[in-house]
XYZ file of C-alpha atoms in Angstrom:
568
model
C 108.984 109.142 79.619
C 112.162 109.071 77.558
C 111.393 108.750 73.861
C 114.798 108.978 72.194
C 117.548 106.474 72.722
C 120.737 107.693 74.379
C 122.907 107.252 71.280
C 120.927 110.028 69.505
C 121.785 112.715 72.042
C 124.753 113.991 70.045
C 122.727 114.243 66.823
C 119.970 116.219 68.508
C 122.413 118.517 70.258
C 123.928 119.402 66.883
C 120.494 120.117 65.430
C 119.671 122.348 68.369
C 122.913 124.258 67.834
C 121.968 124.905 64.183
C 118.481 126.124 65.200
C 119.979 128.518 67.740
C 122.257 129.963 65.067
C 119.306 130.340 62.712
C 117.474 132.366 65.362
C 120.428 134.559 66.417
C 120.013 138.341 66.100
C 123.392 138.996 64.428
C 123.888 136.169 61.923
C 120.472 134.560 61.883
C 118.132 133.734 59.053
C 115.991 136.868 59.353
C 119.072 139.143 59.177
C 120.184 137.363 55.995
C 116.753 137.899 54.433
C 117.174 141.716 54.923
C 113.510 142.307 55.643
C 112.648 145.633 57.248
C 109.351 144.645 58.841
C 109.417 142.041 61.634
C 108.508 138.577 60.372
C 108.082 135.182 62.050
C 107.949 132.958 58.961
C 110.427 132.022 56.223
C 110.462 129.939 53.039
C 112.325 126.806 52.127
C 114.454 128.715 49.619
C 115.734 131.096 52.333
C 116.583 128.203 54.666
C 118.514 126.236 52.022
C 120.550 129.277 50.940
C 121.476 130.124 54.527
C 122.643 126.548 55.221
C 124.790 126.476 52.063
C 126.442 129.746 53.026
C 126.944 128.811 56.694
C 128.483 125.361 56.151
C 130.127 126.020 52.758
C 128.174 123.329 50.979
C 129.033 122.956 47.304
C 125.948 120.933 46.415
C 122.462 122.082 47.128
C 121.282 118.508 47.928
C 123.215 118.497 51.213
C 121.500 121.678 52.382
C 118.101 120.305 51.342
C 118.747 117.064 53.244
C 119.775 118.932 56.411
C 116.744 121.210 56.258
C 114.594 118.127 55.660
C 115.867 116.579 58.914
C 115.148 119.778 60.836
C 111.564 119.678 59.589
C 110.975 115.949 60.097
C 112.205 116.006 63.712
C 110.038 118.991 64.634
C 112.480 121.899 64.934
C 110.624 123.771 62.186
C 107.100 123.213 60.896
C 105.083 124.291 57.823
C 102.207 126.691 58.316
C 99.780 124.457 56.372
C 100.697 121.447 58.601
C 100.276 119.060 55.667
C 103.583 118.226 54.050
C 106.695 117.937 56.213
C 109.099 118.049 53.277
C 111.140 121.154 52.480
C 110.407 122.759 49.117
C 113.138 124.781 47.460
C 110.816 127.488 46.172
C 108.861 130.155 48.057
C 105.468 128.410 47.840
C 105.399 127.177 51.465
C 106.245 129.130 54.595
C 107.734 127.700 57.771
C 108.192 128.718 61.413
C 110.597 127.810 64.182
C 109.213 125.471 66.791
C 109.140 126.586 70.407
C 111.982 124.990 72.496
C 109.292 123.645 74.831
C 108.156 121.302 72.019
C 111.571 120.155 70.833
C 111.722 116.357 70.466
C 114.332 115.794 73.161
C 112.825 118.232 75.636
C 112.020 116.798 79.091
C 109.416 119.482 79.852
C 106.580 117.837 77.960
C 105.372 114.232 77.981
C 104.115 112.276 74.992
C 102.224 109.523 76.760
C 98.691 108.486 75.872
C 97.018 110.469 78.679
C 98.535 113.742 77.458
C 97.446 112.906 73.927
C 93.902 112.205 75.155
C 93.842 115.595 76.957
C 94.994 117.312 73.752
C 92.251 115.651 71.672
C 89.625 116.389 74.325
C 90.675 120.027 74.307
C 90.306 120.277 70.537
C 86.884 118.591 70.605
C 85.665 121.199 73.121
C 86.572 124.149 70.877
C 85.213 125.363 67.537
C 84.780 122.340 65.266
C 85.321 124.291 62.051
C 88.794 125.452 63.105
C 89.835 122.812 65.611
C 87.810 119.766 64.572
C 89.415 116.334 64.811
C 90.459 114.472 61.711
C 89.071 110.941 61.175
C 92.211 109.156 62.432
C 92.352 111.467 65.468
C 88.691 110.818 66.284
C 89.284 107.066 66.078
C 92.317 107.322 68.357
C 90.362 109.490 70.792
C 87.548 106.925 71.045
C 90.040 104.152 71.769
C 91.788 106.198 74.453
C 88.487 106.944 76.195
C 87.771 103.212 76.371
C 91.225 102.440 77.739
C 91.192 105.274 80.287
C 87.514 105.078 81.207
C 88.421 105.379 84.891
C 90.308 108.659 84.208
C 87.698 110.287 82.018
C 86.840 112.935 84.601
C 90.515 113.800 85.048
C 91.001 114.192 81.283
C 87.941 116.436 80.937
C 89.004 118.561 83.895
C 92.535 119.079 82.537
C 91.212 119.917 79.069
C 88.743 122.459 80.499
C 91.478 124.231 82.471
C 93.749 124.425 79.423
C 90.935 125.816 77.269
C 90.295 128.510 79.875
C 93.969 129.486 79.768
C 93.952 129.690 75.967
C 90.947 132.042 76.005
C 92.956 134.575 77.999
C 95.564 134.925 75.210
C 95.439 137.341 72.301
C 94.274 136.295 68.849
C 97.740 136.077 67.240
C 99.120 134.208 70.208
C 96.267 131.723 70.001
C 96.970 130.995 66.327
C 100.713 130.462 66.876
C 100.140 128.330 69.986
C 97.619 126.083 68.177
C 99.989 125.590 65.239
C 102.927 124.725 67.501
C 100.901 122.198 69.496
C 99.420 120.535 66.400
C 102.883 120.351 64.792
C 104.265 118.718 67.936
C 101.614 115.962 67.993
C 101.861 115.614 64.196
C 105.469 114.494 64.737
C 104.797 112.129 67.678
C 101.425 110.759 66.522
C 101.521 110.950 62.702
C 98.504 109.975 60.594
C 98.374 106.459 59.103
C 100.596 105.997 56.076
C 103.255 108.475 57.270
C 106.697 107.769 58.654
C 107.178 108.100 62.411
C 110.691 109.504 62.585
C 111.057 109.169 66.331
C 110.300 105.439 66.256
C 113.136 102.992 66.854
C 113.766 100.200 64.376
C 114.380 99.716 60.668
C 110.762 100.362 59.611
C 111.046 104.099 60.166
C 113.368 104.405 57.132
C 110.683 103.162 54.742
C 107.247 104.367 53.789
C 104.448 101.815 54.193
C 104.095 101.474 50.442
C 107.840 100.805 50.145
C 107.788 97.812 52.499
C 107.162 95.119 49.888
C 108.656 91.726 49.148
C 112.033 92.157 47.489
C 113.518 89.830 44.916
C 115.816 87.240 46.442
C 119.282 86.774 45.014
C 121.022 83.451 44.461
C 123.108 83.902 47.576
C 119.996 84.535 49.722
C 118.302 81.453 48.292
C 121.357 79.309 49.055
C 121.380 80.474 52.674
C 117.685 79.738 52.987
C 118.155 76.210 51.589
C 121.018 75.550 53.998
C 118.895 76.752 56.929
C 115.988 74.521 55.947
C 118.278 71.502 55.668
C 119.530 72.079 59.207
C 115.984 72.404 60.479
C 115.177 68.859 59.284
C 117.466 67.403 61.949
C 115.968 69.415 64.793
C 113.536 67.587 67.087
C 110.097 69.070 66.673
C 106.923 68.093 68.469
C 103.499 68.116 66.944
C 100.956 70.503 68.339
C 98.746 67.597 69.390
C 101.561 66.118 71.482
C 102.314 69.463 73.093
C 98.651 69.936 73.907
C 98.453 66.457 75.443
C 101.493 67.137 77.631
C 99.994 70.416 78.878
C 96.680 68.674 79.510
C 98.380 65.893 81.472
C 100.234 68.411 83.611
C 97.029 70.324 84.289
C 95.263 67.141 85.385
C 98.137 66.275 87.733
C 98.427 69.692 89.363
C 94.769 70.716 89.328
C 94.101 69.553 92.876
C 97.021 71.652 94.164
C 95.913 74.895 92.523
C 93.748 76.961 94.909
C 92.223 78.894 92.013
C 91.101 75.733 90.222
C 90.064 73.522 93.136
C 88.419 74.646 96.379
C 89.865 71.702 98.312
C 93.378 73.095 97.806
C 92.475 76.112 99.971
C 91.674 74.068 103.061
C 91.477 74.777 105.943
C 90.791 78.381 104.860
C 90.950 80.539 101.771
C 93.383 83.432 102.471
C 92.222 85.267 99.329
C 88.673 85.501 100.670
C 89.339 85.811 104.413
C 91.958 87.270 106.716
C 93.092 83.893 108.008
C 96.672 82.759 107.329
C 96.310 79.116 108.313
C 97.036 77.943 104.744
C 100.421 79.715 104.746
C 101.274 78.457 108.226
C 100.744 74.772 107.488
C 102.697 75.097 104.212
C 105.613 77.087 105.614
C 109.144 75.792 104.842
C 110.007 75.088 108.502
C 106.852 73.125 109.360
C 107.518 69.883 111.233
C 104.961 67.694 109.442
C 104.035 68.683 105.863
C 100.510 68.493 104.549
C 99.080 65.621 102.552
C 98.839 67.640 99.329
C 102.421 68.802 99.710
C 103.698 65.247 99.904
C 101.602 64.243 96.900
C 103.501 66.832 94.865
C 106.758 65.265 96.037
C 105.575 61.914 94.712
C 104.636 63.395 91.336
C 107.942 65.040 90.472
C 111.497 64.925 91.754
C 111.771 68.622 90.900
C 109.023 69.419 93.442
C 110.796 67.403 96.122
C 114.251 68.852 95.649
C 113.042 72.468 95.401
C 110.961 72.250 98.580
C 113.031 73.131 101.713
C 111.158 70.574 103.800
C 111.463 68.008 101.027
C 115.224 68.569 100.886
C 115.518 67.879 104.623
C 113.513 64.651 104.391
C 115.384 63.464 101.303
C 118.729 64.326 102.901
C 117.802 62.295 105.973
C 117.045 59.312 103.762
C 120.263 59.712 101.735
C 122.315 59.698 104.924
C 120.999 56.199 105.624
C 122.200 55.156 102.157
C 125.544 56.985 102.564
C 124.941 59.071 99.432
C 123.980 62.429 100.943
C 126.973 64.130 99.297
C 125.067 64.115 95.990
C 122.337 66.356 97.384
C 124.870 68.573 99.164
C 126.808 69.052 95.926
C 123.654 69.947 93.989
C 122.615 72.530 96.616
C 126.135 73.986 96.764
C 126.160 74.542 92.997
C 122.729 76.196 93.136
C 123.976 78.605 95.817
C 127.153 79.233 93.817
C 125.111 80.446 90.839
C 123.658 83.239 92.981
C 126.748 84.229 94.966
C 128.360 87.689 94.515
C 130.987 88.081 91.838
C 133.652 88.947 94.400
C 133.288 85.481 95.977
C 132.999 83.428 92.802
C 136.598 82.284 92.640
C 136.684 81.360 96.325
C 133.416 79.403 96.145
C 134.454 77.660 92.929
C 137.694 76.369 94.462
C 135.891 75.333 97.645
C 133.263 73.282 95.753
C 135.894 71.609 93.600
C 138.097 70.610 96.535
C 135.170 69.303 98.594
C 133.215 67.328 95.962
C 135.235 66.796 92.755
C 138.843 66.459 93.779
C 140.125 62.902 94.005
C 140.376 61.585 97.545
C 138.151 64.282 99.054
C 135.857 63.393 101.954
C 132.629 64.138 100.032
C 133.671 63.104 96.530
C 130.703 62.549 94.218
C 130.453 59.827 91.604
C 131.186 61.645 88.308
C 132.582 60.011 85.177
C 135.856 61.155 83.593
C 134.187 62.771 80.566
C 132.053 65.031 82.734
C 135.038 65.871 84.924
C 137.042 66.913 81.863
C 134.246 69.296 80.831
C 134.348 70.857 84.308
C 138.129 71.331 84.047
C 137.732 72.978 80.653
C 135.045 75.300 81.984
C 137.246 76.286 84.930
C 140.074 77.226 82.586
C 137.783 79.246 80.326
C 136.114 81.000 83.289
C 139.388 82.724 84.137
C 139.243 84.456 80.751
C 135.581 85.486 80.810
C 133.464 86.004 83.944
C 130.234 85.446 82.024
C 130.670 81.647 82.083
C 131.982 81.430 85.642
C 128.569 80.771 87.196
C 127.976 77.684 85.020
C 131.308 75.926 85.547
C 129.830 72.934 87.399
C 126.675 72.606 85.283
C 127.748 69.322 83.524
C 128.500 67.657 86.870
C 125.325 69.064 88.428
C 123.161 67.642 85.639
C 124.882 64.258 85.975
C 124.217 64.117 89.735
C 120.638 65.311 89.281
C 119.865 62.489 86.831
C 121.594 60.005 89.141
C 119.439 60.977 92.127
C 116.265 61.123 90.027
C 116.653 57.637 88.545
C 118.279 55.842 91.482
C 117.652 57.368 94.925
C 114.299 59.063 94.313
C 112.280 55.891 93.427
C 113.686 54.072 96.468
C 112.773 56.994 98.707
C 109.147 56.873 97.550
C 109.019 53.137 98.418
C 110.774 53.578 101.773
C 109.114 53.300 105.191
C 110.246 56.812 106.022
C 108.128 58.340 103.270
C 105.148 56.119 104.060
C 105.253 56.938 107.779
C 105.473 60.639 107.046
C 102.517 60.327 104.675
C 100.444 58.656 107.402
C 101.320 61.433 109.852
C 100.367 64.033 107.280
C 96.985 62.390 106.755
C 96.310 62.057 110.469
C 97.300 65.560 111.569
C 94.111 67.483 112.381
C 93.320 70.843 110.882
C 91.910 72.341 114.060
C 90.678 75.543 112.500
C 88.838 73.946 109.615
C 85.405 74.195 111.252
C 86.067 77.737 112.492
C 87.048 79.005 109.053
C 84.010 77.571 107.345
C 81.354 79.195 109.509
C 82.311 78.175 113.071
C 81.155 75.258 115.215
C 77.781 73.827 114.494
C 75.099 75.070 116.848
C 73.230 72.520 118.921
C 69.581 72.305 117.948
C 67.367 74.024 120.442
C 65.263 71.658 122.548
C 61.625 72.591 123.083
C 60.634 73.243 126.640
C 58.644 70.377 128.211
C 54.914 70.530 128.693
C 53.874 70.832 132.317
C 50.615 71.039 134.215
C 49.776 74.597 135.102
C 47.196 75.985 137.466
C 43.956 77.229 136.148
C 44.182 80.897 135.348
C 47.956 81.098 135.102
C 49.001 84.059 132.996
C 52.607 83.027 132.286
C 53.144 80.739 129.308
C 56.852 80.124 129.952
C 56.584 79.086 133.612
C 58.779 76.228 134.898
C 58.376 73.825 137.773
C 60.630 73.775 140.810
C 60.521 70.290 142.301
C 61.808 68.999 145.590
C 63.195 65.590 146.457
C 59.981 64.414 148.131
C 57.994 64.657 144.935
C 55.935 67.752 145.660
C 55.851 70.382 143.015
C 54.993 74.008 142.879
C 53.852 76.027 139.862
C 56.131 78.859 140.899
C 59.311 79.202 138.840
C 62.467 79.834 140.798
C 65.271 81.388 138.761
C 68.301 79.130 138.414
C 71.632 80.695 139.313
C 75.129 79.328 138.929
C 77.626 79.623 141.752
C 80.119 82.460 141.443
C 83.789 82.049 142.283
C 83.237 83.647 145.657
C 80.688 81.018 146.668
C 82.694 77.951 145.616
C 83.370 77.094 149.264
C 79.652 76.685 149.906
C 79.329 74.253 146.983
C 80.636 71.265 148.936
C 78.254 71.839 151.829
C 75.301 72.000 149.447
C 76.385 68.795 147.724
C 76.849 66.926 150.997
C 73.475 68.012 152.368
C 71.767 67.007 149.124
C 73.552 63.633 149.065
C 72.739 62.806 152.696
C 69.085 63.719 152.302
C 68.642 61.601 149.188
C 70.568 58.620 150.504
C 73.139 58.627 147.669
C 76.803 58.124 148.092
C 79.167 60.796 146.747
C 80.567 58.442 144.156
C 77.169 57.624 142.724
C 76.342 61.238 141.905
C 77.237 62.030 138.328
C 78.228 65.389 137.069
C 76.364 67.220 134.384
C 79.235 66.749 131.915
C 79.173 62.956 132.383
C 75.573 62.248 131.412
C 72.832 64.041 129.457
C 70.948 66.708 131.312
C 67.693 65.500 132.799
C 64.496 67.279 133.636
C 61.795 66.118 135.958
C 58.297 66.322 134.639
C 55.537 66.194 137.236
C 52.341 64.229 136.770
C 49.680 63.989 139.470
C 49.359 60.524 141.050
C 52.366 59.009 139.229
C 56.015 58.582 139.867
C 58.650 60.785 138.234
C 60.018 59.768 134.880
C 63.478 60.338 133.451
C 63.836 62.524 130.379
C 66.787 63.344 128.158
C 65.461 66.769 127.380
C 67.610 69.770 128.082
C 66.914 71.898 131.120
C 65.071 75.021 129.960
C 66.933 78.247 130.361
C 66.059 80.947 132.827
C 62.908 82.965 132.173
C 62.119 86.102 134.093
C 58.924 85.612 136.172
C 57.476 87.651 139.010
C 57.667 85.391 142.075
C 55.512 85.697 145.145
C 57.776 85.885 148.219
C 55.550 83.702 150.388
C 55.428 80.927 147.811
C 59.196 81.051 147.395
C 59.710 80.577 151.114
C 57.407 77.535 151.160
C 59.155 76.047 148.143
C 62.624 76.540 149.580
C 61.503 74.913 152.857
C 60.166 71.851 151.079
C 63.099 71.494 148.657
C 65.548 70.666 151.478
C 67.929 73.479 150.616
C 68.558 72.410 147.020
C 71.234 74.741 145.543
C 70.018 77.213 142.969
C 71.843 75.885 139.924
C 70.813 74.977 136.435
C 71.689 71.305 137.117
C 69.186 68.776 138.486
C 70.143 66.030 140.902
C 69.840 62.515 139.530
C 66.630 60.732 140.467
C 66.966 58.105 143.147
C 63.749 56.278 142.368
C 60.315 56.039 143.800
C 60.075 56.880 147.483
């Protein structure tokens, strides 16, 4: 993440050059101090004197200011880590910051996750030496709430870094801790301190310095003039603005799928994998939906920005011989988005086709608007920034003309009404499938039949023949396969001839409700609208099956029952 703006690169490069000279072995700061034993710290007095000698500064204030900048931007840091101001005496010692932690270095990041890892690492170590300050503890608690999903990652990174620090020597640990704390002290200063790396005018002032200043006479005059101009500006009351937003919400509520469930018909693509909603509202659909046309009737903006609405409105305007208005409006909209290399060509083409006198598609524009377009075309040659909005006065004029004249007539036309009727009548075939599938037919209870004494099967059916005799043995119903379709006609003809029915009088199962024959001793058969019970597996005696098949006159083994002829 880049912290510093690009215009500060030169300033930071100069500071880095000064720091490198301060650390050089030949002409550096430690050689000027003439200390025999190796040292890693220096005082503010030594730094100021070296800067005065190196840059030939007559006044000491310039050297103090330069050293102050080096300290505030993190190139050097005090050992006490409290005050980041350079003192001219020898009371405070300073050290050079590691190049890894320089403010413009790209090797380290200063985002919130890295800061949370740093605070977590300090909280895991000795609290007397590395304990968090109150503002750091508060910031750490907030970061844990924000990054609650990355808490394990932060703890893992902090644990690994602590393990690496334990491997270092004691002096290296002290220097490393000071460098890291100085780095975050610059990027995340405590409250009430100036954040020098922050962009904006506030960084040049301390919080206690940002107070209301006394206004001069000239400032008061400018304020009075501004307030006088504001009297003439149209301003709406908050109540009126709220009412307009409320009215819009009431109008468009039924079209918002997140506010109204009906708007998601025939399916909700956010809750299922079906795309029927997008298909019926696609731009190239032949017949738009009912809700889509309602939006056209609410606003002319909705109609003219809908591709299907443009086609329908263009078809109506051709009947009124005013379709050039819509074509001009669309051409200007496309011109605003065209590449810069084609701007001049498109501008001349639009002018010659729609605005030039005597052109085939000349639009009805008054002379005042046409003069504004001519002025914009002349000024566009000087600056390309205004070239895209050359035809805006004429476009607004045509838009208002269509909105107030052609649009109301289109809503009252037979074309719009017929299309609305088609939109209401078009079926949404997948509506039932999306909302749980087709409704299941209620299961019909199996009919009660007379069973023999001692029968062990509770789900036994009756196989009846045409003569009226019944057998308690259930014969499994089978449907004809495709290989036996040729035998179907022979079975039908034999059944028809034996019952005395003509082929035309026999109804199919799909033409009338399925019937079942219930058998009662000593009484004729009665019709029933109950459904034929499904197949149940029953052990069948072979001898009884042969007798039943002989008496049933070769009735085909299907799950359909022949219609009843009547009493024999």
